[in-house]
PDB file of C-alpha atoms in Angstrom:
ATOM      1  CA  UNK S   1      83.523  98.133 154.278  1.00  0.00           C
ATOM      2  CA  UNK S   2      80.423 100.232 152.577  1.00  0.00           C
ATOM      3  CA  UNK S   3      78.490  99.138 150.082  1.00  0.00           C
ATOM      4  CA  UNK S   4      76.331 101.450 148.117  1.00  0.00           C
ATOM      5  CA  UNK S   5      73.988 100.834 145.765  1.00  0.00           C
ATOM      6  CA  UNK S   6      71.027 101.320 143.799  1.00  0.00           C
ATOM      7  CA  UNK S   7      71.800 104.963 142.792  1.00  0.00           C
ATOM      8  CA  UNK S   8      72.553 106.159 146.152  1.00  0.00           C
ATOM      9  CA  UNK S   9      74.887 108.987 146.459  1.00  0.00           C
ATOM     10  CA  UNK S  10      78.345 107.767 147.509  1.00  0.00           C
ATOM     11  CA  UNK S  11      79.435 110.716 150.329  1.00  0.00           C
ATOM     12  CA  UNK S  12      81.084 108.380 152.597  1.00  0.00           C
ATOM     13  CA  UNK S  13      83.532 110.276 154.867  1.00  0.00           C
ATOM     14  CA  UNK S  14      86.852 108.552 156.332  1.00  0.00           C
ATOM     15  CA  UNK S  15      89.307 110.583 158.314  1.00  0.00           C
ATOM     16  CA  UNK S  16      92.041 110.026 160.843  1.00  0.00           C
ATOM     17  CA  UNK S  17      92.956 112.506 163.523  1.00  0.00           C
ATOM     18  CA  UNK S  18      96.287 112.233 165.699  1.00  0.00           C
ATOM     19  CA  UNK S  19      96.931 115.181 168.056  1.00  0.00           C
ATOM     20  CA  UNK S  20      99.280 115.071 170.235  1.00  0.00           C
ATOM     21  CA  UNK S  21     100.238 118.201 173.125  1.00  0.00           C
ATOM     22  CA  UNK S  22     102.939 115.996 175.341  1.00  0.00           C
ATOM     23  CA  UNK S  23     106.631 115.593 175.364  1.00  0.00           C
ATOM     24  CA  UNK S  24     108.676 112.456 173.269  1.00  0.00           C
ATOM     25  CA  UNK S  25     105.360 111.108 172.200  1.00  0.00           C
ATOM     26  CA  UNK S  26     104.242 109.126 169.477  1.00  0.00           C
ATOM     27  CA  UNK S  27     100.794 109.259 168.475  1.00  0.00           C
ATOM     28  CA  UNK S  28      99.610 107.717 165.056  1.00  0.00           C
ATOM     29  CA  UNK S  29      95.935 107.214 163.439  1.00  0.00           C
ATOM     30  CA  UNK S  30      94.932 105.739 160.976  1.00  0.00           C
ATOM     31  CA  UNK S  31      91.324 105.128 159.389  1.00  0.00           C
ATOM     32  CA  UNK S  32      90.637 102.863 156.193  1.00  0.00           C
ATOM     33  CA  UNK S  33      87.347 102.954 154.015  1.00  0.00           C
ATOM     34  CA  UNK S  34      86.437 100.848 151.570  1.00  0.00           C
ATOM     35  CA  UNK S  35      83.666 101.822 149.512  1.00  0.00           C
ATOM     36  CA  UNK S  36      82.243  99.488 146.894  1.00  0.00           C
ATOM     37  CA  UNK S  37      79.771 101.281 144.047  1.00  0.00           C
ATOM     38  CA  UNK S  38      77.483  98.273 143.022  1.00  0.00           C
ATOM     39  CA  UNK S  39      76.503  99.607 139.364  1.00  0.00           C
ATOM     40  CA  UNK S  40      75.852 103.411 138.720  1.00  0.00           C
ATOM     41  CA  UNK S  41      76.272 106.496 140.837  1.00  0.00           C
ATOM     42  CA  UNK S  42      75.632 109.588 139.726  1.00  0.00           C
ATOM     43  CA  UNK S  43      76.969 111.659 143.004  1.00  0.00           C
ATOM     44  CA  UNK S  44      80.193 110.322 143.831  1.00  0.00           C
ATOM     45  CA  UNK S  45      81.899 112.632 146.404  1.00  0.00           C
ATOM     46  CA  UNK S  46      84.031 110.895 149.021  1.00  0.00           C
ATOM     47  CA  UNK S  47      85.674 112.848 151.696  1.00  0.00           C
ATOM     48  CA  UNK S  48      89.208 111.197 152.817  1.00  0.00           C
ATOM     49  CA  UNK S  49      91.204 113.514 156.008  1.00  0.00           C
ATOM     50  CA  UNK S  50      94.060 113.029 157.425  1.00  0.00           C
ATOM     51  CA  UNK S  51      95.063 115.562 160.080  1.00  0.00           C
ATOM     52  CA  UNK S  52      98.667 115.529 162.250  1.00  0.00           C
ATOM     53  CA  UNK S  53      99.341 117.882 164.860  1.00  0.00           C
ATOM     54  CA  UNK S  54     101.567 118.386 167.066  1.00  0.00           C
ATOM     55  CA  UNK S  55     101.245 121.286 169.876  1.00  0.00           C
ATOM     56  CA  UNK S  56     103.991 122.425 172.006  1.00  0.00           C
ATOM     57  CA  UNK S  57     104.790 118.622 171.662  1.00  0.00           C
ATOM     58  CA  UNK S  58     109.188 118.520 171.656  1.00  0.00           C
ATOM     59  CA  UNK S  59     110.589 115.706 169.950  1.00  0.00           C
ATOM     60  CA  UNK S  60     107.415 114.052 169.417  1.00  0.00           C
ATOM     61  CA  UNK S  61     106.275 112.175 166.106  1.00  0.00           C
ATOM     62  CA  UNK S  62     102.325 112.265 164.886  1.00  0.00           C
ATOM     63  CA  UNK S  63     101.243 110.477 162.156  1.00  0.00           C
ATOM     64  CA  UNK S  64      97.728 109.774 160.397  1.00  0.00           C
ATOM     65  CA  UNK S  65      97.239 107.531 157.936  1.00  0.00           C
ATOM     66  CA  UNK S  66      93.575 107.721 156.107  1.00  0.00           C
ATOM     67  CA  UNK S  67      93.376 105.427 153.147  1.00  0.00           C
ATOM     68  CA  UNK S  68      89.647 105.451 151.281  1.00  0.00           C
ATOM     69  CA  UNK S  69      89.295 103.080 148.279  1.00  0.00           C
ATOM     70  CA  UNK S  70      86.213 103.690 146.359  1.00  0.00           C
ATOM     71  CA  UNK S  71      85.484 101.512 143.641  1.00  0.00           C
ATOM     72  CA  UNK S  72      83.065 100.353 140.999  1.00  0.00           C
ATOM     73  CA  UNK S  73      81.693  96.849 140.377  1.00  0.00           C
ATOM     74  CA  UNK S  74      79.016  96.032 138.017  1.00  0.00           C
ATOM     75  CA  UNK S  75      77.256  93.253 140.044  1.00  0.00           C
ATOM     76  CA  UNK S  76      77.391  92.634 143.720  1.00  0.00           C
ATOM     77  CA  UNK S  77      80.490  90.581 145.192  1.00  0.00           C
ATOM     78  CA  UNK S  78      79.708  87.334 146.459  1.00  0.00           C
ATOM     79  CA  UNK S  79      79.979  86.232 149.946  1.00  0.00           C
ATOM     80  CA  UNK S  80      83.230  84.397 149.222  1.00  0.00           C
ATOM     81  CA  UNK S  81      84.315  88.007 147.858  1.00  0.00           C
ATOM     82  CA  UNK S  82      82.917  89.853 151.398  1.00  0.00           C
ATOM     83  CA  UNK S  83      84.540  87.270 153.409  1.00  0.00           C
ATOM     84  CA  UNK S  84      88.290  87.846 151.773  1.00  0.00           C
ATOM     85  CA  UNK S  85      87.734  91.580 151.676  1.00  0.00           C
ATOM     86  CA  UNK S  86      87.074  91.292 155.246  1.00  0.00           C
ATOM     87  CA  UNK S  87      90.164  89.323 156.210  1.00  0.00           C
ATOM     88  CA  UNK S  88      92.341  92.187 154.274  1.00  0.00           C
ATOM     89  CA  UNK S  89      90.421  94.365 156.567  1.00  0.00           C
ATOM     90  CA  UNK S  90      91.155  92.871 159.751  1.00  0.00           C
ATOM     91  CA  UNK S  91      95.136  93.146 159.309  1.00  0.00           C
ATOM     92  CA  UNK S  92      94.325  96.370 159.776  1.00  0.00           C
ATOM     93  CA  UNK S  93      93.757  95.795 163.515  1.00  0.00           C
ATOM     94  CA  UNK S  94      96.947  93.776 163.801  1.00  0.00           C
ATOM     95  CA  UNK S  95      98.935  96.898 163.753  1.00  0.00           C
ATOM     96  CA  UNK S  96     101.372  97.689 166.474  1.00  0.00           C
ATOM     97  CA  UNK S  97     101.512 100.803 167.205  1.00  0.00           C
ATOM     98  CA  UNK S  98     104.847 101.148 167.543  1.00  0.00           C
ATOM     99  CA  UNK S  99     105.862 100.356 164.658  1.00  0.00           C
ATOM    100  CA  UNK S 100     107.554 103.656 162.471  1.00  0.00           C
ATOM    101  CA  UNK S 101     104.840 105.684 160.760  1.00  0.00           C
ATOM    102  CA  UNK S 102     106.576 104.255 157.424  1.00  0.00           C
ATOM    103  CA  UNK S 103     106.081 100.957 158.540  1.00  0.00           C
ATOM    104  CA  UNK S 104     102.668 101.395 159.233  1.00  0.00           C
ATOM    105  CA  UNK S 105     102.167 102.753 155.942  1.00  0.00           C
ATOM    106  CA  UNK S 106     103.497  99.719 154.384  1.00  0.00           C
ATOM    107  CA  UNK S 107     101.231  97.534 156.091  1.00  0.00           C
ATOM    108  CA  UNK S 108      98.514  99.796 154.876  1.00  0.00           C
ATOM    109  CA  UNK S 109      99.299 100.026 151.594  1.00  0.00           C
ATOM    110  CA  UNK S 110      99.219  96.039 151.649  1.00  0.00           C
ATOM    111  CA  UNK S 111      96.107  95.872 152.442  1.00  0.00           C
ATOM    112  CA  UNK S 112      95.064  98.398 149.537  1.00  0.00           C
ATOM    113  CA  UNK S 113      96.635  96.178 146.974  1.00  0.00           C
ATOM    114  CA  UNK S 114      95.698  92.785 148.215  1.00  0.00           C
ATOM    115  CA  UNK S 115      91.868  94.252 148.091  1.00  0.00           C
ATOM    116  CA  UNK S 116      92.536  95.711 144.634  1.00  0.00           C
ATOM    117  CA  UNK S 117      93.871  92.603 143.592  1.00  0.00           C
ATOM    118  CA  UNK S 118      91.163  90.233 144.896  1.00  0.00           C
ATOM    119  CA  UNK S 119      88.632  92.895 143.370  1.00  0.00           C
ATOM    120  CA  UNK S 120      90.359  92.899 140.001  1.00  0.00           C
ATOM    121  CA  UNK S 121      90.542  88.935 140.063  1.00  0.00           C
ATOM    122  CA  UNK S 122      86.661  88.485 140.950  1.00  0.00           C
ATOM    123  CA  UNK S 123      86.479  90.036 137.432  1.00  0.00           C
ATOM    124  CA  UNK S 124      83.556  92.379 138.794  1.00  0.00           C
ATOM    125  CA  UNK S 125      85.166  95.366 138.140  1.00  0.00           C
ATOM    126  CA  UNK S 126      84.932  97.550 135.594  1.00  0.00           C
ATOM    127  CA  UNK S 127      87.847  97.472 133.032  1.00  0.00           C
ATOM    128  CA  UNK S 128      90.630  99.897 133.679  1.00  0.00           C
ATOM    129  CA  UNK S 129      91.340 102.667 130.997  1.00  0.00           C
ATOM    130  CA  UNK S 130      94.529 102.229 129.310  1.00  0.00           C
ATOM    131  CA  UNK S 131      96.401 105.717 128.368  1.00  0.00           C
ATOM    132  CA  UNK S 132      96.114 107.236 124.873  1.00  0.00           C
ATOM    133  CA  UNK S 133      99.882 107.208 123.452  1.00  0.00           C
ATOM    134  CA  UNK S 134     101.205 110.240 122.947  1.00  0.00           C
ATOM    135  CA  UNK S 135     102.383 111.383 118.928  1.00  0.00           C
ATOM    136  CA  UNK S 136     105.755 110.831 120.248  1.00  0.00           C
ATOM    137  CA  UNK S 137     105.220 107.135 121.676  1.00  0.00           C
ATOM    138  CA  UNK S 138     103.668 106.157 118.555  1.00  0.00           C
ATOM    139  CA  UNK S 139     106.076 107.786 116.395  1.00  0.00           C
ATOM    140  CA  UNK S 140     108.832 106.059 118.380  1.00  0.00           C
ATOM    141  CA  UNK S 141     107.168 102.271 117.986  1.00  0.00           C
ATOM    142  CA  UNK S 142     106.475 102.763 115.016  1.00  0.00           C
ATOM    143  CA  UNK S 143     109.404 101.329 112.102  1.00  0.00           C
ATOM    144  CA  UNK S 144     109.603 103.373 109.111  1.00  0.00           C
ATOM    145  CA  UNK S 145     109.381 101.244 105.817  1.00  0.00           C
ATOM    146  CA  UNK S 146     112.494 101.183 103.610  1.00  0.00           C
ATOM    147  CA  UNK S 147     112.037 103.870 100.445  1.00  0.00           C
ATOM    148  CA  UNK S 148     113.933 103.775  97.764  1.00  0.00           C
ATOM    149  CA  UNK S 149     112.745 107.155  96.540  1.00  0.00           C
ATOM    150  CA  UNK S 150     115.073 110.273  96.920  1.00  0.00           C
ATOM    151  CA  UNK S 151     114.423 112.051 100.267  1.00  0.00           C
ATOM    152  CA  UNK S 152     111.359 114.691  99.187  1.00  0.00           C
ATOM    153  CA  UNK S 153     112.675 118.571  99.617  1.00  0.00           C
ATOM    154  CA  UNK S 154     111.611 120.629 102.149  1.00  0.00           C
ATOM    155  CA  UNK S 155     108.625 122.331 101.999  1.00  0.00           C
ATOM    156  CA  UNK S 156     107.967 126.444 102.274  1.00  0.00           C
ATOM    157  CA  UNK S 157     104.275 125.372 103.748  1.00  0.00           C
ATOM    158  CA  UNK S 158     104.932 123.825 107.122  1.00  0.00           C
ATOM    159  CA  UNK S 159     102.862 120.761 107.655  1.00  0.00           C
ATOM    160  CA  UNK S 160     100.343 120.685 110.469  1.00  0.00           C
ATOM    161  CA  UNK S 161     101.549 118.876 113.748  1.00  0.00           C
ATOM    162  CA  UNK S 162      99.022 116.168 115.435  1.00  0.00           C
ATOM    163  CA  UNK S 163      96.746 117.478 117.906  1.00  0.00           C
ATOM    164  CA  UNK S 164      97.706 115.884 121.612  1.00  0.00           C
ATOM    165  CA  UNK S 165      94.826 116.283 123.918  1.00  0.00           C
ATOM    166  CA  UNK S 166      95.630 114.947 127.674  1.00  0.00           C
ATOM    167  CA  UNK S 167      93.900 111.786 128.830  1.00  0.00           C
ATOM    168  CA  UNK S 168      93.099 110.798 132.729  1.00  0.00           C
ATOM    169  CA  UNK S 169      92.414 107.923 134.088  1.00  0.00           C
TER     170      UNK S 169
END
C-alpha cells in the first residue's frame, strides 16, 4: 500500500517473477500494489511485470500473478479507510500455494474488488466516466413519435451521417 501525494510522480514498480528449471514443479508468484494518488499527479507511469518461465522444466506449471491498482482520491483516506484496505491486503498472505494458478487468481481478484469497493464507498474517489452512446444506442432508445404525414420521398442529396468519435475510460 503506497500513497503518493503532493504532486509527486507516481513510478511505483510491482512485478512478480516465478522461474522454475526442475522437474513436476509448481512454482507461482505473485506481487500486489496498491497505489493511492491523493489529489493531482502530473507523471503517472506505473510499471506492473509479470514474468513465467519455465526452463528445461517437464511437466511443470509456473505462474505469476502481478496485480497493481492505481487510483485517484481527492482527499486522503482516513485511518478507518487504511485499516480495511489493509485487512484486504493481508488475505493476500493467506494464500496456499498450492492452490491452482486459477484459484489463486480468484483470490486475487477478490481482493481487487473488495478494495475497489471499499474505495468507491468511502466516496473519496473521483467519479467514474460513463461511456458516450454510440448514434446507434441512441437511435435504438429512442421511440419515434407517431406522424400522420405521408412518408417524405427520398432524397437525390444524401443527408450527412453523425460523427462517432471513440471514447475511453
Amino acid at each position: 500500500l503506497v500513497t503518493v501525494k503532493d504532486g509527486a510522480p507516481v513510478k511505483n514498480e510491482n512485478s512478480a517473477y516465478a522461474l522454475a528449471s526442475c522437474n513436476a514443479c509448481t512454482t507461482l508468484a505473485v506481487s500486489f500494489q496498491l497505489v493511492l494518488i491523493v489529489g493531482q499527479s502530473d507523471e503517472i507511469m506505473p510499471i506492473n511485470v509479470a514474468e513465467a518461465l519455465n526452463l528445461n522444466c517437464p511437466e511443470c506449471i509456473t505462474t505469476a500473478i502481478a496485480k497493481q491498482l492505481v487510483i485517484s482520491l481527492q482527499s486522503a483516506p482516513s485511518e478507518e479507510l487504511l485499516r480495511r484496505l489493509t485487512e484486504e491486503l493481508e488475505k493476500l498472505d493467506a494464500i496456499d500455494t498450492a492452490d491452482p494458478p486459477a484459484e489463486v487468481l480468484e483470490q486475487v481478484n477478490a481482493v481487487s474488488d473488495a478494495i475497489n469497493r471499499a474505495l468507491d464507498e468511502s466516496g473519496i474517489t473521483y467519479p467514474k466516466a460513463t461511456p458516450t452512446p454510440t448514434a446507434a444506442e441512441q437511435q435504438s432508445s429512442e421511440t419515434p413519435a407517431p406522424t400522420s404525414s405521408p412518408t417524405p420521398k427520398a432524397s437525390a442529396t444524401p443527408s450527412p451521417s453523425p460523427s462517432v468519435s471513440p471514447t475511453t475510460t
